[in-house]
Amino acid sequence: QVQLVESGGGLVQPGGSLTLSCAASTRGFRLNTMGWYRQAPGKERELVATVTTGGTTNYVDSVKGRFTISRDNAKNTVDLQMNSLKPEDTAVYYCWAMAMELTTFLNHNYWGQGTQVTVSS
C-alpha cells in the first residue's frame, strides 16, 4: 500500500501564500506521476497540478502562474507552492499519486486524507 500524508493547509488572506506538502510511504511500490486535486463545497474534485518522475508539470488554467508543483524523488515528497491566493481557491486539497506495484507491475491510484485551504479576509 501507498500512504500519502498531507500538511500545510490553513487560513490565509487573499493575495497570500501557502505551501502544501505530501509525503508518501511506498514499500513495495514505485511512484509514478504525483499531483494535487481540490474539491470545493458543492463542486466536483478537480485536478490542480501534476508532476512526473522526470519533472514535467501540468496545471489547470486557473492556477497557472500562481501555483508551482515540485517533487523530491529521493524523499518521495511532492509540494504545492500557492501564491496570490484567491477566495475561489478555497477547497480541500488532496495529494494524489499513481504507483506501480512491484510484484504485479499494475498501476494504482492513491489519495491523501485531504487538507483544508481557506482564503478569506
mmCIF file with all atom_site columns, C-alpha atoms in Angstrom:
data_model
loop_
_atom_site.group_PDB
_atom_site.id
_atom_site.type_symbol
_atom_site.label_atom_id
_atom_site.label_alt_id
_atom_site.label_comp_id
_atom_site.label_asym_id
_atom_site.label_entity_id
_atom_site.label_seq_id
_atom_site.pdbx_PDB_ins_code
_atom_site.Cartn_x
_atom_site.Cartn_y
_atom_site.Cartn_z
_atom_site.occupancy
_atom_site.B_iso_or_equiv
_atom_site.pdbx_formal_charge
_atom_site.auth_seq_id
_atom_site.auth_comp_id
_atom_site.auth_asym_id
_atom_site.auth_atom_id
_atom_site.pdbx_PDB_model_num
ATOM 1   C CA . GLN A 1 1   ? 0.000   0.000  0.000   1.00 0.00 ? 1   GLN A CA 1
ATOM 2   C CA . VAL A 1 2   ? 0.986   3.595  -0.594  1.00 0.00 ? 2   VAL A CA 1
ATOM 3   C CA . GLN A 1 3   ? 0.135   6.072  2.126   1.00 0.00 ? 3   GLN A CA 1
ATOM 4   C CA . LEU A 1 4   ? 0.054   9.800  1.440   1.00 0.00 ? 4   LEU A CA 1
ATOM 5   C CA . VAL A 1 5   ? 0.186   12.295 4.298   1.00 0.00 ? 5   VAL A CA 1
ATOM 6   C CA . GLU A 1 6   ? -0.508  15.965 3.598   1.00 0.00 ? 6   GLU A CA 1
ATOM 7   C CA . SER A 1 7   ? 0.373   19.023 5.634   1.00 0.00 ? 7   SER A CA 1
ATOM 8   C CA . GLY A 1 8   ? 0.375   22.772 5.291   1.00 0.00 ? 8   GLY A CA 1
ATOM 9   C CA . GLY A 1 9   ? -3.245  23.792 4.863   1.00 0.00 ? 9   GLY A CA 1
ATOM 10  C CA . GLY A 1 10  ? -4.854  26.632 6.753   1.00 0.00 ? 10  GLY A CA 1
ATOM 11  C CA . LEU A 1 11  ? -6.442  30.056 6.612   1.00 0.00 ? 11  LEU A CA 1
ATOM 12  C CA . VAL A 1 12  ? -4.828  32.769 4.524   1.00 0.00 ? 12  VAL A CA 1
ATOM 13  C CA . GLN A 1 13  ? -5.883  36.200 3.333   1.00 0.00 ? 13  GLN A CA 1
ATOM 14  C CA . PRO A 1 14  ? -6.450  36.914 -0.356  1.00 0.00 ? 14  PRO A CA 1
ATOM 15  C CA . GLY A 1 15  ? -3.136  37.551 -2.054  1.00 0.00 ? 15  GLY A CA 1
ATOM 16  C CA . GLY A 1 16  ? -1.293  35.423 0.474   1.00 0.00 ? 16  GLY A CA 1
ATOM 17  C CA . SER A 1 17  ? 0.735   32.254 0.084   1.00 0.00 ? 17  SER A CA 1
ATOM 18  C CA . LEU A 1 18  ? 0.689   28.713 1.388   1.00 0.00 ? 18  LEU A CA 1
ATOM 19  C CA . THR A 1 19  ? 2.754   25.623 0.709   1.00 0.00 ? 19  THR A CA 1
ATOM 20  C CA . LEU A 1 20  ? 1.203   22.166 0.841   1.00 0.00 ? 20  LEU A CA 1
ATOM 21  C CA . SER A 1 21  ? 3.421   19.161 1.340   1.00 0.00 ? 21  SER A CA 1
ATOM 22  C CA . CYS A 1 22  ? 2.749   15.474 0.827   1.00 0.00 ? 22  CYS A CA 1
ATOM 23  C CA . ALA A 1 23  ? 4.950   12.605 1.969   1.00 0.00 ? 23  ALA A CA 1
ATOM 24  C CA . ALA A 1 24  ? 4.496   9.118  0.533   1.00 0.00 ? 24  ALA A CA 1
ATOM 25  C CA . SER A 1 25  ? 5.333   5.783  2.065   1.00 0.00 ? 25  SER A CA 1
ATOM 26  C CA . THR A 1 26  ? 5.928   3.383  -0.808  1.00 0.00 ? 26  THR A CA 1
ATOM 27  C CA . ARG A 1 27  ? 7.013   -0.027 0.461   1.00 0.00 ? 27  ARG A CA 1
ATOM 28  C CA . GLY A 1 28  ? 6.626   -2.459 -2.438  1.00 0.00 ? 28  GLY A CA 1
ATOM 29  C CA . PHE A 1 29  ? 5.637   0.253  -4.890  1.00 0.00 ? 29  PHE A CA 1
ATOM 30  C CA . ARG A 1 30  ? 7.285   2.676  -7.262  1.00 0.00 ? 30  ARG A CA 1
ATOM 31  C CA . LEU A 1 31  ? 5.817   6.134  -7.544  1.00 0.00 ? 31  LEU A CA 1
ATOM 32  C CA . ASN A 1 32  ? 4.923   7.470  -10.951 1.00 0.00 ? 32  ASN A CA 1
ATOM 33  C CA . THR A 1 33  ? 3.098   10.733 -11.535 1.00 0.00 ? 33  THR A CA 1
ATOM 34  C CA . MET A 1 34  ? 2.080   12.675 -8.425  1.00 0.00 ? 34  MET A CA 1
ATOM 35  C CA . GLY A 1 35  ? -0.141  15.672 -8.029  1.00 0.00 ? 35  GLY A CA 1
ATOM 36  C CA . TRP A 1 36  ? -2.761  17.681 -6.218  1.00 0.00 ? 36  TRP A CA 1
ATOM 37  C CA . TYR A 1 37  ? -6.514  17.795 -6.635  1.00 0.00 ? 37  TYR A CA 1
ATOM 38  C CA . ARG A 1 38  ? -9.022  20.012 -4.855  1.00 0.00 ? 38  ARG A CA 1
ATOM 39  C CA . GLN A 1 39  ? -12.699 19.910 -4.049  1.00 0.00 ? 39  GLN A CA 1
ATOM 40  C CA . ALA A 1 40  ? -14.712 22.983 -3.134  1.00 0.00 ? 40  ALA A CA 1
ATOM 41  C CA . PRO A 1 41  ? -18.090 22.723 -1.372  1.00 0.00 ? 41  PRO A CA 1
ATOM 42  C CA . GLY A 1 42  ? -20.775 21.646 -3.810  1.00 0.00 ? 42  GLY A CA 1
ATOM 43  C CA . LYS A 1 43  ? -18.305 21.064 -6.618  1.00 0.00 ? 43  LYS A CA 1
ATOM 44  C CA . GLU A 1 44  ? -16.597 18.058 -8.140  1.00 0.00 ? 44  GLU A CA 1
ATOM 45  C CA . ARG A 1 45  ? -12.999 17.233 -7.371  1.00 0.00 ? 45  ARG A CA 1
ATOM 46  C CA . GLU A 1 46  ? -10.710 18.860 -9.941  1.00 0.00 ? 46  GLU A CA 1
ATOM 47  C CA . LEU A 1 47  ? -7.122  18.420 -10.951 1.00 0.00 ? 47  LEU A CA 1
ATOM 48  C CA . VAL A 1 48  ? -4.863  21.270 -9.825  1.00 0.00 ? 48  VAL A CA 1
ATOM 49  C CA . ALA A 1 49  ? -1.381  20.173 -10.870 1.00 0.00 ? 49  ALA A CA 1
ATOM 50  C CA . THR A 1 50  ? 0.684   17.084 -11.638 1.00 0.00 ? 50  THR A CA 1
ATOM 51  C CA . VAL A 1 51  ? 4.380   16.309 -11.917 1.00 0.00 ? 51  VAL A CA 1
ATOM 52  C CA . THR A 1 52  ? 6.003   13.276 -13.462 1.00 0.00 ? 52  THR A CA 1
ATOM 53  C CA . THR A 1 53  ? 9.073   11.491 -12.139 1.00 0.00 ? 53  THR A CA 1
ATOM 54  C CA . GLY A 1 54  ? 11.052  13.364 -14.786 1.00 0.00 ? 54  GLY A CA 1
ATOM 55  C CA . GLY A 1 55  ? 9.760   16.727 -13.592 1.00 0.00 ? 55  GLY A CA 1
ATOM 56  C CA . THR A 1 56  ? 7.239   17.507 -16.320 1.00 0.00 ? 56  THR A CA 1
ATOM 57  C CA . THR A 1 57  ? 4.440   19.594 -14.839 1.00 0.00 ? 57  THR A CA 1
ATOM 58  C CA . ASN A 1 58  ? 0.844   20.264 -15.759 1.00 0.00 ? 58  ASN A CA 1
ATOM 59  C CA . TYR A 1 59  ? -1.556  22.837 -14.271 1.00 0.00 ? 59  TYR A CA 1
ATOM 60  C CA . VAL A 1 60  ? -5.217  23.676 -14.511 1.00 0.00 ? 60  VAL A CA 1
ATOM 61  C CA . ASP A 1 61  ? -5.588  27.026 -16.268 1.00 0.00 ? 61  ASP A CA 1
ATOM 62  C CA . SER A 1 62  ? -6.966  28.793 -13.198 1.00 0.00 ? 62  SER A CA 1
ATOM 63  C CA . VAL A 1 63  ? -3.727  28.345 -11.219 1.00 0.00 ? 63  VAL A CA 1
ATOM 64  C CA . LYS A 1 64  ? -1.123  28.819 -13.942 1.00 0.00 ? 64  LYS A CA 1
ATOM 65  C CA . GLY A 1 65  ? 1.382   31.464 -12.970 1.00 0.00 ? 65  GLY A CA 1
ATOM 66  C CA . ARG A 1 66  ? 0.337   31.328 -9.309  1.00 0.00 ? 66  ARG A CA 1
ATOM 67  C CA . PHE A 1 67  ? 0.955   27.735 -8.190  1.00 0.00 ? 67  PHE A CA 1
ATOM 68  C CA . THR A 1 68  ? 4.132   25.691 -8.538  1.00 0.00 ? 68  THR A CA 1
ATOM 69  C CA . ILE A 1 69  ? 4.329   21.936 -8.061  1.00 0.00 ? 69  ILE A CA 1
ATOM 70  C CA . SER A 1 70  ? 7.603   20.206 -7.282  1.00 0.00 ? 70  SER A CA 1
ATOM 71  C CA . ARG A 1 71  ? 8.744   16.806 -6.085  1.00 0.00 ? 71  ARG A CA 1
ATOM 72  C CA . ASP A 1 72  ? 11.740  15.186 -4.478  1.00 0.00 ? 72  ASP A CA 1
ATOM 73  C CA . ASN A 1 73  ? 12.066  11.670 -5.860  1.00 0.00 ? 73  ASN A CA 1
ATOM 74  C CA . ALA A 1 74  ? 14.644  10.678 -3.245  1.00 0.00 ? 74  ALA A CA 1
ATOM 75  C CA . LYS A 1 75  ? 12.343  11.658 -0.384  1.00 0.00 ? 75  LYS A CA 1
ATOM 76  C CA . ASN A 1 76  ? 9.062   10.634 -2.054  1.00 0.00 ? 76  ASN A CA 1
ATOM 77  C CA . THR A 1 77  ? 7.539   14.047 -1.461  1.00 0.00 ? 77  THR A CA 1
ATOM 78  C CA . VAL A 1 78  ? 5.522   16.469 -3.556  1.00 0.00 ? 78  VAL A CA 1
ATOM 79  C CA . ASP A 1 79  ? 4.874   20.116 -2.692  1.00 0.00 ? 79  ASP A CA 1
ATOM 80  C CA . LEU A 1 80  ? 2.456   22.715 -3.986  1.00 0.00 ? 80  LEU A CA 1
ATOM 81  C CA . GLN A 1 81  ? 3.557   26.323 -3.571  1.00 0.00 ? 81  GLN A CA 1
ATOM 82  C CA . MET A 1 82  ? 0.481   28.534 -3.835  1.00 0.00 ? 82  MET A CA 1
ATOM 83  C CA . ASN A 1 83  ? 0.899   32.286 -4.332  1.00 0.00 ? 83  ASN A CA 1
ATOM 84  C CA . SER A 1 84  ? -1.545  35.114 -4.968  1.00 0.00 ? 84  SER A CA 1
ATOM 85  C CA . LEU A 1 85  ? -4.303  33.055 -3.439  1.00 0.00 ? 85  LEU A CA 1
ATOM 86  C CA . LYS A 1 86  ? -7.908  33.937 -4.226  1.00 0.00 ? 86  LYS A CA 1
ATOM 87  C CA . PRO A 1 87  ? -11.139 33.151 -2.381  1.00 0.00 ? 87  PRO A CA 1
ATOM 88  C CA . GLU A 1 88  ? -12.052 30.785 -5.211  1.00 0.00 ? 88  GLU A CA 1
ATOM 89  C CA . ASP A 1 89  ? -9.007  28.664 -4.304  1.00 0.00 ? 89  ASP A CA 1
ATOM 90  C CA . THR A 1 90  ? -10.790 27.685 -1.091  1.00 0.00 ? 90  THR A CA 1
ATOM 91  C CA . ALA A 1 91  ? -11.179 23.916 -1.076  1.00 0.00 ? 91  ALA A CA 1
ATOM 92  C CA . VAL A 1 92  ? -9.987  20.678 0.439   1.00 0.00 ? 92  VAL A CA 1
ATOM 93  C CA . TYR A 1 93  ? -6.738  19.809 -1.306  1.00 0.00 ? 93  TYR A CA 1
ATOM 94  C CA . TYR A 1 94  ? -5.854  16.152 -1.861  1.00 0.00 ? 94  TYR A CA 1
ATOM 95  C CA . CYS A 1 95  ? -2.475  14.684 -2.639  1.00 0.00 ? 95  CYS A CA 1
ATOM 96  C CA . TRP A 1 96  ? -2.624  12.036 -5.379  1.00 0.00 ? 96  TRP A CA 1
ATOM 97  C CA . ALA A 1 97  ? -0.133  9.512  -6.628  1.00 0.00 ? 97  ALA A CA 1
ATOM 98  C CA . MET A 1 98  ? -0.081  6.824  -9.255  1.00 0.00 ? 98  MET A CA 1
ATOM 99  C CA . ALA A 1 99  ? 2.146   3.978  -8.123  1.00 0.00 ? 99  ALA A CA 1
ATOM 100 C CA . MET A 1 100 ? 3.198   0.690  -9.672  1.00 0.00 ? 100 MET A CA 1
ATOM 101 C CA . GLU A 1 101 ? 3.069   -2.424 -7.546  1.00 0.00 ? 101 GLU A CA 1
ATOM 102 C CA . LEU A 1 102 ? 6.472   -4.072 -7.935  1.00 0.00 ? 102 LEU A CA 1
ATOM 103 C CA . THR A 1 103 ? 5.161   -7.634 -7.811  1.00 0.00 ? 103 THR A CA 1
ATOM 104 C CA . THR A 1 104 ? 2.378   -7.245 -10.403 1.00 0.00 ? 104 THR A CA 1
ATOM 105 C CA . PHE A 1 105 ? 3.516   -4.193 -12.388 1.00 0.00 ? 105 PHE A CA 1
ATOM 106 C CA . LEU A 1 106 ? -0.021  -2.859 -12.089 1.00 0.00 ? 106 LEU A CA 1
ATOM 107 C CA . ASN A 1 107 ? -0.618  0.859  -11.551 1.00 0.00 ? 107 ASN A CA 1
ATOM 108 C CA . HIS A 1 108 ? -2.930  2.038  -8.787  1.00 0.00 ? 108 HIS A CA 1
ATOM 109 C CA . ASN A 1 109 ? -4.217  5.442  -7.712  1.00 0.00 ? 109 ASN A CA 1
ATOM 110 C CA . TYR A 1 110 ? -3.762  6.601  -4.136  1.00 0.00 ? 110 TYR A CA 1
ATOM 111 C CA . TRP A 1 111 ? -5.137  9.605  -2.252  1.00 0.00 ? 111 TRP A CA 1
ATOM 112 C CA . GLY A 1 112 ? -4.251  11.502 0.875   1.00 0.00 ? 112 GLY A CA 1
ATOM 113 C CA . GLN A 1 113 ? -6.803  12.387 3.521   1.00 0.00 ? 113 GLN A CA 1
ATOM 114 C CA . GLY A 1 114 ? -7.102  15.996 2.375   1.00 0.00 ? 114 GLY A CA 1
ATOM 115 C CA . THR A 1 115 ? -6.130  19.325 3.902   1.00 0.00 ? 115 THR A CA 1
ATOM 116 C CA . GLN A 1 116 ? -8.347  22.405 4.089   1.00 0.00 ? 116 GLN A CA 1
ATOM 117 C CA . VAL A 1 117 ? -7.239  25.629 2.445   1.00 0.00 ? 117 VAL A CA 1
ATOM 118 C CA . THR A 1 118 ? -9.396  28.671 3.173   1.00 0.00 ? 118 THR A CA 1
ATOM 119 C CA . VAL A 1 119 ? -8.738  32.011 1.506   1.00 0.00 ? 119 VAL A CA 1
ATOM 120 C CA . SER A 1 120 ? -10.673 34.744 3.249   1.00 0.00 ? 120 SER A CA 1
ATOM 121 C CA . SER A 1 121 ? -10.240 38.175 4.743   1.00 0.00 ? 121 SER A CA 1
#
